[in-house]
Structure formats: C-alpha cells, structure tokens
Coordinates of C-alpha atoms in Angstrom, one line a residue:
Chain A
M110 CA 81.7 146.9 -41.5
L111 CA 81.5 149.4 -44.3
E112 CA 84.5 149.5 -46.6
I113 CA 84.8 151.9 -49.5
K114 CA 88.0 151.8 -51.5
D115 CA 89.2 154.3 -54.2
A116 CA 85.5 154.9 -55.2
V117 CA 84.8 157.1 -58.2
I118 CA 81.1 157.8 -58.3
S119 CA 79.4 159.6 -61.1
V120 CA 76.0 161.0 -62.0
E121 CA 75.2 161.0 -65.7
D122 CA 78.9 160.6 -66.5
T123 CA 80.0 163.5 -64.3
P124 CA 82.2 162.3 -61.5
I125 CA 81.0 163.7 -58.1
I126 CA 83.1 161.5 -55.8
K127 CA 86.6 161.3 -56.9
G128 CA 88.5 158.5 -55.2
L129 CA 87.0 158.0 -51.8
N130 CA 88.5 155.8 -49.1
L131 CA 86.3 155.2 -46.0
S132 CA 86.3 152.4 -43.5
I133 CA 83.8 152.3 -40.7
P134 CA 84.3 149.4 -38.2
A135 CA 81.5 147.9 -36.2
G136 CA 80.4 150.0 -33.2
E137 CA 82.0 153.3 -34.4
V138 CA 80.4 156.6 -35.0
H139 CA 81.9 158.6 -37.9
A140 CA 81.0 162.1 -38.8
L141 CA 81.4 163.3 -42.4
M142 CA 81.6 167.1 -42.6
G143 CA 81.8 169.2 -45.6
P144 CA 80.5 172.3 -47.4
N145 CA 77.5 172.4 -49.7
G146 CA 78.1 170.7 -53.0
A147 CA 80.9 168.5 -51.6
G148 CA 79.0 165.3 -52.6
K149 CA 77.8 164.3 -49.2
S150 CA 74.2 163.5 -50.2
T151 CA 75.5 161.8 -53.3
L152 CA 77.6 159.5 -51.1
S153 CA 74.7 158.6 -48.9
K154 CA 72.3 157.9 -51.8
F155 CA 75.0 155.9 -53.5
I156 CA 75.6 153.7 -50.4
A157 CA 71.8 153.1 -50.2
G158 CA 71.8 151.9 -53.8
H159 CA 70.2 154.8 -55.8
E160 CA 70.2 153.9 -59.5
D161 CA 71.2 157.4 -60.6
Y162 CA 74.7 156.9 -59.1
T163 CA 77.3 154.7 -60.8
L164 CA 80.4 153.3 -59.4
E165 CA 83.0 153.9 -62.1
S166 CA 85.9 152.4 -60.3
G167 CA 86.8 151.2 -56.8
T168 CA 84.9 148.9 -54.5
I169 CA 82.2 149.1 -51.8
S170 CA 81.5 146.3 -49.4
F171 CA 79.3 145.8 -46.3
N172 CA 80.2 143.1 -43.8
G173 CA 82.4 141.6 -46.5
E174 CA 79.6 141.5 -49.1
D175 CA 80.0 143.4 -52.3
L176 CA 77.3 146.0 -52.3
S177 CA 77.5 146.9 -55.9
D178 CA 75.4 143.9 -57.0
M179 CA 72.7 144.4 -54.4
D180 CA 69.4 146.1 -55.0
I181 CA 68.2 148.9 -52.7
H182 CA 65.9 146.7 -50.6
E183 CA 68.5 143.9 -50.3
R184 CA 70.9 146.4 -48.8
A185 CA 68.2 147.5 -46.3
A186 CA 67.6 143.8 -45.4
A187 CA 71.4 143.3 -45.0
G188 CA 71.3 146.1 -42.3
L189 CA 71.9 149.4 -44.0
F190 CA 69.7 152.3 -43.1
L191 CA 69.6 155.8 -44.6
G192 CA 68.0 158.6 -42.6
F193 CA 66.9 161.2 -45.2
Q194 CA 67.7 164.9 -45.1
Y195 CA 64.2 165.5 -46.5
P196 CA 62.0 162.5 -45.6
V197 CA 59.5 162.0 -48.3
E198 CA 55.7 162.5 -47.8
I199 CA 53.6 159.6 -48.8
P200 CA 49.9 160.5 -48.9
G201 CA 47.4 157.7 -48.3
V202 CA 49.8 155.3 -46.5
A203 CA 49.3 155.2 -42.7
N204 CA 52.6 155.5 -40.8
H205 CA 52.1 152.3 -38.8
Y206 CA 51.1 150.4 -41.9
F207 CA 54.3 151.6 -43.6
L208 CA 56.5 150.7 -40.7
K209 CA 55.0 147.2 -40.3
T210 CA 55.3 146.6 -44.1
A211 CA 59.0 147.7 -44.0
I212 CA 59.9 145.5 -41.0
N213 CA 58.2 142.5 -42.4
A214 CA 59.6 143.0 -45.9
Q215 CA 63.1 143.0 -44.4
R216 CA 62.4 140.0 -42.2
K217 CA 61.1 138.1 -45.2
E218 CA 64.1 139.0 -47.3
R219 CA 66.4 137.6 -44.5
G220 CA 64.3 134.5 -44.2
E221 CA 63.0 135.4 -40.8
E222 CA 59.5 135.0 -39.4
E223 CA 57.2 138.0 -39.8
L224 CA 56.3 140.1 -36.8
D225 CA 52.7 139.8 -35.7
T226 CA 50.5 142.8 -35.3
A227 CA 50.3 142.7 -31.5
A228 CA 54.1 142.5 -31.0
F229 CA 54.6 145.2 -33.6
L230 CA 52.1 147.6 -32.0
K231 CA 53.7 147.1 -28.5
E232 CA 57.1 147.9 -29.8
L233 CA 55.8 150.9 -31.8
K234 CA 54.1 152.3 -28.7
K235 CA 57.3 151.9 -26.6
E236 CA 59.6 153.5 -29.2
M237 CA 57.2 156.4 -29.9
S238 CA 57.0 157.3 -26.2
E239 CA 60.9 157.1 -26.0
L240 CA 61.0 159.7 -28.8
K241 CA 58.2 161.7 -27.2
M242 CA 56.1 161.4 -30.3
D243 CA 52.4 162.1 -30.1
P244 CA 50.5 158.8 -30.6
Q245 CA 48.5 160.4 -33.4
F246 CA 51.5 160.2 -35.7
K247 CA 51.0 156.4 -35.7
S248 CA 48.0 156.6 -38.0
R249 CA 48.7 159.8 -40.0
P250 CA 49.9 159.3 -43.5
V251 CA 53.7 159.0 -43.7
N252 CA 55.3 162.4 -43.1
V253 CA 52.3 164.3 -44.5
G254 CA 51.9 167.5 -42.7
F255 CA 54.7 166.7 -40.2
S256 CA 56.9 169.6 -39.2
G257 CA 60.7 169.4 -40.0
G258 CA 61.3 168.1 -36.4
E259 CA 58.5 165.6 -36.6
K260 CA 59.9 164.2 -39.8
K261 CA 63.3 163.7 -38.4
R262 CA 61.9 162.1 -35.3
N263 CA 60.0 159.8 -37.5
E264 CA 63.3 158.8 -39.2
I265 CA 64.8 157.9 -35.8
L266 CA 61.6 155.9 -35.0
Q267 CA 62.2 153.9 -38.2
L268 CA 65.8 153.5 -37.2
A269 CA 64.8 152.2 -33.8
L270 CA 62.3 149.7 -35.2
L271 CA 64.3 148.5 -38.2
K272 CA 67.4 147.9 -36.0
P273 CA 70.0 148.2 -38.8
K274 CA 73.6 147.3 -38.4
M275 CA 74.6 150.6 -39.8
A276 CA 72.8 153.9 -40.1
I277 CA 73.7 156.8 -42.4
L278 CA 72.0 159.9 -41.1
D279 CA 72.0 162.6 -43.8
E280 CA 71.8 166.1 -42.2
S281 CA 69.5 164.8 -39.4
D282 CA 70.2 168.1 -37.6
S283 CA 69.0 170.4 -40.4
G284 CA 65.8 172.2 -39.7
L285 CA 65.6 171.2 -36.1
D286 CA 65.2 173.5 -33.1
I287 CA 67.3 172.8 -30.0
D288 CA 64.7 170.6 -28.2
A289 CA 64.1 168.5 -31.3
L290 CA 67.8 168.2 -31.9
Q291 CA 68.2 166.9 -28.3
V292 CA 65.5 164.3 -28.8
V293 CA 67.1 163.1 -32.1
A294 CA 70.5 162.9 -30.5
E295 CA 69.2 161.1 -27.5
G296 CA 67.5 158.6 -29.8
V297 CA 70.8 158.0 -31.7
N298 CA 72.8 157.7 -28.4
R299 CA 70.3 155.2 -27.1
L300 CA 70.7 153.1 -30.2
R301 CA 74.5 153.2 -30.1
N302 CA 76.0 149.9 -29.3
Q303 CA 79.1 147.8 -29.9
E304 CA 77.7 146.2 -33.1
R305 CA 76.0 149.2 -34.7
S306 CA 77.9 151.8 -36.7
F307 CA 76.8 155.3 -37.6
L308 CA 77.8 157.7 -40.3
L309 CA 76.6 161.2 -39.5
I310 CA 76.6 163.6 -42.4
T311 CA 76.5 167.2 -41.3
H312 CA 77.5 170.8 -42.0
Y313 CA 77.9 171.8 -38.4
Q314 CA 79.6 170.8 -35.2
R315 CA 76.3 171.4 -33.3
L316 CA 75.0 167.8 -33.7
L317 CA 78.4 166.4 -32.7
N318 CA 78.2 168.2 -29.3
H319 CA 75.3 165.9 -28.6
I320 CA 76.5 162.7 -30.4
K321 CA 80.2 162.3 -29.8
P322 CA 81.9 160.8 -32.9
D323 CA 84.8 158.4 -32.8
V324 CA 86.2 159.8 -36.1
V325 CA 85.6 163.0 -38.0
H326 CA 86.2 163.2 -41.7
I327 CA 86.4 166.4 -43.7
F328 CA 85.0 166.0 -47.1
A329 CA 85.5 168.5 -49.9
D330 CA 85.1 168.2 -53.7
G331 CA 84.5 164.5 -53.7
V332 CA 87.4 163.4 -51.5
I333 CA 88.2 163.1 -47.8
V334 CA 90.8 165.8 -47.2
K335 CA 91.5 165.1 -43.5
S336 CA 90.4 162.7 -40.8
G337 CA 90.8 163.0 -37.1
G338 CA 89.1 163.0 -33.7
F339 CA 86.4 165.3 -32.3
E340 CA 89.0 168.1 -32.1
L341 CA 88.9 168.3 -35.9
A342 CA 85.3 169.3 -35.8
Q343 CA 86.1 172.0 -33.3
Q344 CA 89.0 173.3 -35.4
L345 CA 86.6 173.3 -38.4
E346 CA 84.0 175.3 -36.5
A347 CA 86.7 177.9 -35.6
E348 CA 88.5 178.1 -38.9
G349 CA 85.9 177.2 -41.6
Y350 CA 86.2 174.8 -44.5
K351 CA 88.6 177.2 -46.3
A352 CA 91.4 176.0 -44.1
F353 CA 91.1 172.5 -45.4
A354 CA 90.4 173.2 -49.1
Chain B
M32 CA 13.9 154.0 -36.7
Q33 CA 15.3 153.9 -40.1
K34 CA 13.2 155.8 -42.6
Q35 CA 12.0 153.7 -45.5
T36 CA 12.5 155.2 -48.9
T37 CA 10.3 154.1 -51.8
F38 CA 11.5 153.4 -55.2
N39 CA 9.1 153.6 -58.1
F40 CA 10.5 151.1 -60.3
E41 CA 9.7 150.6 -64.0
L42 CA 11.2 148.7 -66.8
W43 CA 10.1 150.0 -70.1
R44 CA 8.4 148.2 -72.9
N45 CA 9.8 148.6 -76.4
N46 CA 9.5 152.0 -77.9
D47 CA 7.8 153.3 -74.9
K48 CA 9.0 156.9 -74.5
R49 CA 6.3 158.2 -72.2
R50 CA 8.6 158.4 -69.3
W51 CA 11.3 160.4 -71.0
S52 CA 8.8 163.0 -72.3
R53 CA 7.0 163.3 -69.0
L54 CA 10.0 164.7 -67.3
T55 CA 10.9 168.3 -67.9
N56 CA 14.0 169.2 -69.9
I57 CA 14.3 165.8 -71.4
E58 CA 13.8 165.1 -75.0
S59 CA 13.7 161.6 -76.3
T60 CA 16.2 162.6 -78.9
H61 CA 18.8 162.6 -76.2
V62 CA 18.6 158.9 -76.1
I63 CA 18.4 158.3 -79.8
A64 CA 21.3 160.6 -80.6
L65 CA 23.8 158.5 -78.8
P66 CA 26.7 157.2 -80.9
T67 CA 25.6 153.6 -80.7
K68 CA 27.4 152.6 -83.8
K69 CA 30.8 152.7 -82.1
I70 CA 30.2 149.6 -80.1
G71 CA 27.7 148.0 -82.4
A72 CA 24.7 148.4 -80.1
Q73 CA 21.5 147.2 -81.6
T74 CA 18.5 149.3 -82.5
S75 CA 15.6 149.5 -80.1
S76 CA 13.6 146.7 -81.8
D77 CA 16.3 144.3 -80.6
F78 CA 15.8 145.1 -77.0
C79 CA 14.5 142.4 -74.8
E80 CA 10.8 142.4 -73.9
T81 CA 10.2 143.8 -70.5
N82 CA 9.0 140.7 -68.8
D83 CA 11.8 138.5 -70.3
F84 CA 14.1 141.1 -69.3
I85 CA 13.1 141.1 -65.7
E86 CA 13.1 137.3 -65.6
A87 CA 16.5 137.2 -67.1
H88 CA 18.3 139.9 -65.3
V89 CA 16.6 140.5 -62.0
P90 CA 14.8 137.3 -61.1
H91 CA 14.4 138.2 -57.5
L92 CA 12.5 141.3 -58.6
A93 CA 10.3 139.5 -61.0
K94 CA 8.6 137.8 -58.1
Q95 CA 7.9 141.1 -56.3
L96 CA 6.8 142.8 -59.5
N97 CA 4.3 140.2 -60.6
H98 CA 1.7 140.9 -58.0
I99 CA 2.1 144.6 -58.2
N100 CA 1.0 147.0 -60.9
P101 CA 2.7 145.6 -64.0
S102 CA 3.9 149.0 -65.3
I103 CA 4.9 150.9 -62.2
D104 CA 6.0 149.0 -59.1
T105 CA 7.0 150.2 -55.7
L106 CA 9.7 148.7 -53.6
S107 CA 10.7 149.7 -50.2
I108 CA 14.4 150.2 -50.1
T109 CA 16.5 151.2 -47.1
E110 CA 20.2 151.5 -46.4
S111 CA 20.3 148.0 -44.9
N112 CA 18.1 146.5 -47.6
P113 CA 19.5 147.9 -50.8
L114 CA 18.2 147.3 -54.3
I115 CA 20.8 145.2 -56.0
L116 CA 20.6 144.9 -59.8
D117 CA 22.9 142.2 -60.9
W118 CA 23.4 142.4 -64.7
R119 CA 26.0 139.7 -64.8
N120 CA 23.9 136.7 -65.6
K121 CA 24.7 134.4 -68.5
Q122 CA 21.9 135.3 -70.8
A123 CA 22.9 138.9 -70.6
S124 CA 26.4 138.2 -71.8
Q125 CA 25.3 135.9 -74.6
K126 CA 22.5 138.0 -76.1
S127 CA 22.5 141.5 -77.3
A128 CA 21.2 143.3 -74.3
G129 CA 19.5 146.6 -74.0
Q130 CA 18.3 147.9 -70.7
R131 CA 16.0 150.7 -70.1
L132 CA 15.1 151.5 -66.6
Y133 CA 13.3 154.2 -64.7
I134 CA 13.8 154.6 -61.0
E135 CA 12.2 157.1 -58.7
A136 CA 13.5 157.5 -55.1
Q137 CA 11.2 159.4 -52.8
N138 CA 9.8 159.8 -49.3
G139 CA 13.1 161.2 -47.9
G140 CA 15.7 159.1 -46.1
V141 CA 18.7 157.3 -47.5
C142 CA 18.5 154.4 -50.0
D143 CA 21.1 152.4 -51.7
L144 CA 21.0 151.1 -55.2
I145 CA 23.8 148.8 -56.3
E146 CA 24.4 147.7 -59.9
L147 CA 26.8 144.9 -60.6
M148 CA 28.0 144.7 -64.2
P149 CA 30.3 142.2 -65.9
A150 CA 33.7 143.7 -66.6
H151 CA 34.1 141.6 -69.7
L152 CA 31.3 141.5 -72.2
V153 CA 31.0 139.2 -75.1
S154 CA 28.1 141.1 -76.7
P155 CA 27.4 144.8 -76.9
T156 CA 25.2 146.2 -74.1
Y157 CA 23.3 149.4 -74.2
R158 CA 21.8 150.9 -71.1
A159 CA 19.5 153.9 -70.8
H160 CA 18.7 154.5 -67.2
E161 CA 16.8 157.4 -65.7
I162 CA 16.7 158.2 -62.1
H163 CA 14.6 160.8 -60.3
V164 CA 15.5 161.7 -56.8
R165 CA 12.6 163.4 -55.1
S166 CA 13.0 166.2 -52.6
G167 CA 14.8 165.4 -49.4
T168 CA 15.9 161.9 -50.5
T169 CA 19.4 160.7 -50.7
L170 CA 20.2 158.0 -53.3
R171 CA 23.5 156.3 -53.1
H172 CA 24.2 154.5 -56.3
W173 CA 27.1 152.1 -56.9
L174 CA 28.0 151.2 -60.4
L175 CA 30.5 148.4 -60.1
E176 CA 32.1 146.5 -62.9
V177 CA 32.9 143.1 -61.4
P178 CA 35.4 140.6 -62.9
N179 CA 33.7 137.7 -64.6
D180 CA 34.9 134.5 -66.1
I181 CA 34.9 134.7 -69.9
T182 CA 36.7 131.5 -70.5
Q183 CA 33.4 129.5 -70.7
T184 CA 32.4 131.2 -73.9
N185 CA 34.1 130.6 -77.2
D186 CA 33.7 134.1 -78.4
T187 CA 36.0 136.2 -76.3
T188 CA 36.1 139.2 -78.7
P189 CA 35.8 142.2 -76.4
C190 CA 32.6 144.1 -76.6
G191 CA 31.5 147.3 -75.1
A192 CA 28.9 148.8 -72.9
L193 CA 27.3 152.1 -73.6
S194 CA 25.5 153.5 -70.6
F195 CA 23.4 156.6 -70.6
R196 CA 22.3 157.8 -67.2
R197 CA 20.0 160.8 -66.6
T198 CA 19.4 161.9 -63.1
L199 CA 17.1 164.6 -61.8
V200 CA 17.7 165.8 -58.3
E201 CA 15.1 167.8 -56.5
R202 CA 15.2 170.2 -53.6
N203 CA 17.4 169.1 -50.7
A204 CA 18.0 165.8 -52.4
T205 CA 21.3 164.1 -53.0
I206 CA 22.6 161.7 -55.6
E207 CA 25.9 160.0 -54.6
R208 CA 27.4 157.9 -57.4
H209 CA 30.4 155.6 -57.0
Y210 CA 31.9 154.1 -60.2
L211 CA 34.3 151.3 -60.4
G212 CA 35.6 150.9 -64.0
L213 CA 37.5 147.7 -64.8
G214 CA 35.9 147.0 -68.1
H215 CA 37.2 146.2 -71.6
F216 CA 35.3 148.9 -73.2
S217 CA 32.9 151.0 -71.3
K218 CA 31.5 154.4 -72.2
N219 CA 29.4 156.2 -69.5
I220 CA 27.4 159.3 -70.2
D221 CA 26.2 160.6 -66.8
H222 CA 23.9 163.5 -67.1
T223 CA 22.6 165.1 -63.8
V224 CA 20.3 168.1 -63.4
L225 CA 20.0 169.7 -60.0
T226 CA 16.5 171.0 -60.3
G227 CA 15.8 172.2 -56.7
E228 CA 17.5 174.4 -54.1
R229 CA 20.4 172.7 -52.2
A230 CA 20.3 169.7 -54.4
H231 CA 23.7 167.9 -54.4
A232 CA 25.4 165.6 -56.9
S233 CA 28.5 163.6 -56.2
V234 CA 30.1 161.6 -58.9
K235 CA 33.2 159.7 -57.9
G236 CA 35.1 156.7 -58.8
L237 CA 38.1 154.8 -60.2
F238 CA 39.0 153.6 -63.6
L239 CA 41.7 151.1 -64.2
P240 CA 42.1 150.2 -68.0
N241 CA 45.0 147.7 -67.9
R242 CA 45.4 146.2 -71.4
S243 CA 45.7 147.3 -74.9
G244 CA 42.3 147.8 -76.3
A245 CA 40.7 148.5 -72.9
E246 CA 39.0 151.8 -72.8
W247 CA 37.1 153.3 -70.0
D248 CA 35.3 156.5 -70.6
I249 CA 33.2 158.8 -68.5
H250 CA 31.5 162.0 -69.6
A251 CA 29.8 163.5 -66.6
H252 CA 27.7 166.6 -67.1
V253 CA 26.1 168.3 -64.1
I254 CA 23.7 171.1 -64.6
H255 CA 23.1 173.5 -61.7
D256 CA 19.6 174.8 -62.3
A257 CA 18.7 176.1 -58.9
P258 CA 20.3 178.2 -56.1
Q259 CA 22.8 176.8 -53.6
T260 CA 23.2 173.5 -55.5
T261 CA 26.5 171.7 -55.1
S262 CA 28.4 169.1 -57.1
D263 CA 31.5 167.2 -56.6
N264 CA 33.2 165.1 -59.4
D265 CA 36.4 163.3 -58.3
F266 CA 37.9 160.4 -60.3
R267 CA 41.2 158.7 -60.1
G268 CA 42.6 156.8 -63.1
L269 CA 45.4 154.3 -63.6
A270 CA 46.1 153.4 -67.2
S271 CA 48.7 150.7 -67.8
D272 CA 49.9 148.3 -70.5
G273 CA 48.2 150.2 -73.3
G274 CA 44.9 150.9 -71.5
V275 CA 43.1 154.2 -72.2
G276 CA 41.2 156.2 -69.7
I277 CA 39.0 159.2 -70.6
W278 CA 37.5 161.6 -68.1
N279 CA 35.4 164.6 -69.2
S280 CA 33.6 166.5 -66.6
I281 CA 31.3 169.3 -67.6
V282 CA 29.6 171.6 -65.2
T283 CA 27.0 174.1 -66.3
I284 CA 25.8 176.7 -63.8
N285 CA 22.7 178.3 -65.2
K286 CA 21.3 181.8 -64.6
G287 CA 19.6 182.0 -61.3
A288 CA 21.7 179.2 -59.7
D289 CA 23.4 181.6 -57.3
G290 CA 25.5 180.4 -54.5
S291 CA 26.3 177.2 -56.3
D292 CA 29.5 175.3 -55.6
S293 CA 31.2 172.8 -57.9
K294 CA 34.4 170.8 -57.7
Q295 CA 36.0 168.8 -60.4
L296 CA 39.1 166.7 -59.8
N297 CA 40.9 164.1 -61.7
H298 CA 44.3 162.6 -60.9
N299 CA 45.9 159.9 -63.0
I300 CA 48.8 157.6 -63.1
I301 CA 50.1 156.4 -66.5
L302 CA 52.3 153.3 -66.6
G303 CA 53.7 151.8 -69.8
Q304 CA 54.5 153.6 -73.0
K305 CA 51.3 153.1 -74.9
S306 CA 48.8 153.8 -72.1
Q307 CA 46.8 157.0 -72.4
I308 CA 44.8 159.3 -70.2
H309 CA 42.5 162.0 -71.7
T310 CA 41.3 164.4 -69.1
K311 CA 39.2 167.5 -69.6
P312 CA 37.3 169.6 -67.0
E313 CA 34.8 172.1 -68.5
L314 CA 32.9 174.9 -66.8
I315 CA 30.1 176.8 -68.4
I316 CA 28.9 179.5 -66.0
F317 CA 26.0 181.9 -66.6
T318 CA 25.9 183.6 -63.2
D319 CA 28.3 185.5 -61.0
D320 CA 27.9 184.3 -57.5
V321 CA 29.4 180.8 -57.7
T322 CA 32.4 178.9 -56.5
A323 CA 33.9 176.5 -59.0
S324 CA 37.2 174.7 -58.8
H325 CA 38.9 172.1 -61.0
G326 CA 42.1 170.3 -61.3
C327 CA 43.7 167.5 -63.3
T328 CA 47.0 165.7 -63.1
C329 CA 48.7 163.0 -65.0
G330 CA 52.0 161.4 -64.1
A331 CA 54.1 158.5 -63.2
L332 CA 54.8 157.3 -59.7
D333 CA 56.8 159.6 -57.5
E334 CA 60.5 158.5 -57.9
D335 CA 61.5 160.0 -54.5
A336 CA 58.8 158.1 -52.7
L337 CA 59.8 154.9 -54.4
F338 CA 63.4 155.3 -53.4
Y339 CA 62.4 156.1 -49.9
L340 CA 60.2 153.0 -49.6
R341 CA 62.9 150.8 -51.1
T342 CA 65.6 152.0 -48.7
R343 CA 63.2 150.8 -46.0
G344 CA 63.3 147.3 -47.3
L345 CA 60.4 147.2 -49.8
S346 CA 61.2 145.7 -53.2
K347 CA 60.5 147.8 -56.3
E348 CA 57.3 146.0 -57.0
Q349 CA 56.1 146.2 -53.4
A350 CA 56.9 149.9 -53.3
E351 CA 55.0 150.5 -56.5
L352 CA 52.0 148.6 -55.4
L353 CA 51.9 150.4 -52.1
L354 CA 52.0 153.8 -53.8
I355 CA 49.3 152.8 -56.2
E356 CA 47.1 151.4 -53.4
A357 CA 47.5 154.7 -51.6
F358 CA 46.7 156.6 -54.7
L359 CA 43.6 154.7 -55.5
A360 CA 42.3 154.6 -51.9
E361 CA 41.1 158.2 -52.2
T362 CA 38.2 157.4 -54.6
T363 CA 37.7 153.7 -54.2
P364 CA 34.0 153.2 -53.8
P365 CA 33.0 152.7 -50.1
Q366 CA 31.9 149.2 -49.2
P367 CA 28.1 148.8 -48.9
K368 CA 27.5 146.8 -45.7
S369 CA 25.0 144.5 -47.4
L370 CA 27.1 143.6 -50.4
D371 CA 29.0 140.3 -50.3
I372 CA 31.5 141.4 -52.9
D373 CA 34.7 143.0 -51.4
I374 CA 35.4 146.1 -53.5
Q375 CA 38.9 146.6 -52.1
A376 CA 39.7 143.0 -52.9
I377 CA 38.5 143.4 -56.5
V378 CA 40.6 146.6 -56.9
R379 CA 43.6 144.9 -55.4
Q380 CA 43.3 141.9 -57.7
H381 CA 42.8 144.0 -60.8
R382 CA 45.8 146.1 -59.8
L383 CA 48.0 143.0 -59.6
E384 CA 47.0 142.3 -63.2
H385 CA 48.9 145.4 -64.3
K386 CA 51.9 143.8 -66.0
T387 CA 54.0 146.9 -66.1
I388 CA 54.4 147.1 -62.3
G389 CA 57.8 145.9 -61.2
A390 CA 59.0 145.7 -64.7
G391 CA 60.5 149.2 -65.0
A392 CA 57.4 151.2 -65.9

C-alpha cells in the first residue's frame, strides 16, 4: 500500500531522512520506534505532504500512485490520514462543522456524493459514544481547551469518520494516562481490518502492548536500522536504543 | 409587554448649531475642525436642505414627520420595530451628501437603530450624527456598509465617507455599536461620553479592506466621566490585496470615574504584501481605582492550523476560508431580527472577493 524507496528527505537543504526503505502492505500494522530527533515526525509530515519537506531522491507511492505530485488534500482524499502528536487548536470552528466539512471535502474530491447532515450526525453520535466522548465535544471549537487525552481521542474520532486506507499515528500515546491510552488503543483495534494499514510512530513499547504490530522498525538518525516482529520492541525496551545505534 | 422607547428625532437645518451647543461638553468647533479636505467633503452650505434630505434619504420617515412638529419629532421604536435609516438611495450617491442628525433615545427599554450605508460611494459623504441615550435606556446601533452596484454610474472614481458620531450615555444607559466596514474609503470618528454612573459603551465590529486604495479607519474615543462606567472596544480586521485598515481606540478615565472598567482589543490578519494594518490602543487615566486592559495582534493565518485542516481533506483555499470565517465570527455584527439583509452572507461574499486567498498569501 505505502512504498517508500531510497528516500532522502531534507528540510531547508539539510537531509533529515537519509535513504529510507519502507513497505507497508494493506491490512498490516507497522510500528516505527526511535529516539528523539531520529526524524520520525519529519517522516510523518512528509508522507502527509507538508511543503517544508523535500524529497531529494528516491520514490514514494501509495496504492501505486506517485505521492510526490499530490497536494496535501489530494493525499487525504486518496486515503491517507495523519494523527497528530500535537493536534492543533482551531478557535471559532465547531468540531462537528469541521468534521462534516472534512468528510464532504474528501468525498467531493473523490467524486462521491456528499453526506447529508442527518446521516452525518447519526454516525458522529455513534462513534463518539464508542470512544466514550462527552457529547459536548461535538459543538466545542476544534481541540480548544481539550485535555491531552481528549485531543488524542478527537484524532481517533476523525480516523473513525474519515475511514482512511492508511493511518499514520504520530505519538498517539504521548501525554495519555492509562485509561485514555486504553480508549485510543481500543479505537485503533476496532478500526483494524484487512484493507486498512497503520503506521504507529512511538518512543515506547507501552502502546504496542495494547495494539499488537505485525512489524516493528527501529529508526535512528534518518534510517531504519533494524526490522522485526513484536519481540524487537521488547528487546528495545530492555536494552535501549544504544544497542541499535 | 415590550417597553417602548421613544426617539426624539431631528434633522438639522443648515448652519443650525443649537443642538450641539445645548449639550454639555460639546463645542461646535468639534464638528468644524474635522479634516474634511482629505476626502473632498463640501462645506456646510452645500448640505441638503432638511426637508429634501428627509424626502431623499428616508422617505418612510418623511410621512411620519410631516404631521408632527417639524423640528423635533418623536417616534416610538422597539426592538421588534427598529428605526432603519437607509442611506443607499440613488440621489445620495450622485449628489454631494451631508447628513446631520440628532437622535435621542429615552424612556428606558431597548431600541434598535440600523443604518445602512453604501459600501462604494461615487461622491463624498459627510455625516455628523449625535446620539443621546437617556438614563436606563439601551440603544443598539448597527452601522452597516452594504455592497451596492456601482456599474450603473459612469463615474466610478472611489469617494470617501467621513462620519463623526458623538454619543452621550447617561446613568444606567447603554450604547451598543456594531460596525461592518467594507467601504472603499471610510473614516469613522466615534466619540462617546459616559456621563452617568454605570453607563456602558460597547463599540465592536469588523473591517475588511480588500483592494489597493481601500482604506477603512476608526478612531473611537470613550470618555469615562462617572463612577462604575464600563466600555468595551473589540474590532477584528482583515486587510488584503493592498487594503489598509486603521484602528485607534482611546479611552480616557477622568478623575472621579472610580471603579470604571475598560477593555480594548484589536486582532488583525494581513494577507498580501502591500496590505497594511495600523493599530493603536491608547489609555489616559486620571484616577487610581480602575481596571483597564488592551491588546492588539497582527499576523498571517496560522500555518499549523492550515496544515492540520489540509491533512483532513480541505484544499488550501477551503482551509484559509474556514480559518478566516472563524476569525471574523467573533466580532461579526449580530443579525437584527427585523432586517432583511443577511449580514453573514455579506461578510462571506466580501471575503470571497479577497483575491489573495488560495494564491499563496
């Protein structure tokens, strides 16, 4: 589904990712683990299409389509979702209005019929109760005054409503207490299926105890140094990143 | 039952300065000293005659006024039956127009006054309006610049409007003013004196200069002249494609106006390289026991928020429009129930005329 080959990615002419190879087939959950400064967030923003990141060499494709020519919103409509480490607060925009606008923008881009308000609200209500979100978050401005856990839950809510083919979750576990982590993990597990892939970006094994990955990659200084199964995450937790550097 | 508020309504005859001098603290020189030259406003002898003026500008009032006292007329105005002054008529846009108006709101209760002004003028307009809000009365005053069609006239050279508004607010009375600034060139001098205890003045609004040569300007001065008076000035501006927005709020808290509270706020977004915002809050305080806050910001749209929205499927243009809409919503004038013009729709339409949006601001 997502194919990245020999990618060198730079920010203002400084290479951050230095020859990355990553292939995530449909239906698989991959975890990308690495220390601070390894370039994890750079990678996630680059895949989403952020203009500050340039592909110097190599290729990136999604479902066989070359991503490098696609605008951010076109990638979203094609089925890519990025869950933010720090979801952005947007004062003045009600959460439900934002969600509906996003869903319909994607549908329109794909040439599908727009979702009507009644159908949207029904689905929103259902997904919010699955995520144990207080109904008041529906009409509050997007992420404004949300706690860390509420913001991450709101990201999973968007994931559930936008139904992407592939979700990249950037440090979705950071800033969460155990209960909130459980809710987020349950949300992801519920949304796992044979077509949908996930890339979980994280520092810790903690999240992976709740969401079992198919493949674990260890990422340091802009390259993947080792790939393996869940046992790699356990080894990492015991030995630290130094063992792999 | 809804309380009826009475307006004493007077349109001045030429050179009649009785009204100005009758009110305390006002000198007629205030009016004369205005920098009229800048927009080419005419001298007072060119002002329309009162009766012509009423006929031309407020025909529905002319009827009511004819059979009442010709100099001072009383109208009953309520929230559901506002006084709408529509200055958009054709004659007004073709002829040098000067407007002088004295309005007195009294008897308590809430009353609405809505002024509709053409956004694009083809001749200079000068307005000198004075409003007296008597004790216990609330006057809600909308000053809306509404888009008008200028293609019918040959002369489309942009002209300006210079407006001088003087408001006296008595004990327990409130003036609530909502501006919508879309005009080519509009200068507003809004002078409010809180003369009685617990009087309140709120001056809020939006200005959206969106082309080179467009300049929207407000100088709002509130004078706290009695204890426990409160004022609130809150404007949002969006300057784009070479438009210029000017906000200057001055608050004076005089000796003896203890326990007064004033707020001044102005947030702006600048799009396009030649657009400008000039913002300046000023506080002049002559007493100790007061609360006064002020703040101004100028900036571009939040890049992180734009990226976030775009990853959710909104195009760059959609994301920009959504952020602007949210930004402007805060001080968009509320919709008066009885007005058949949709304020939100006007703002939305005007916003869409900003060329810079979606073109890499």
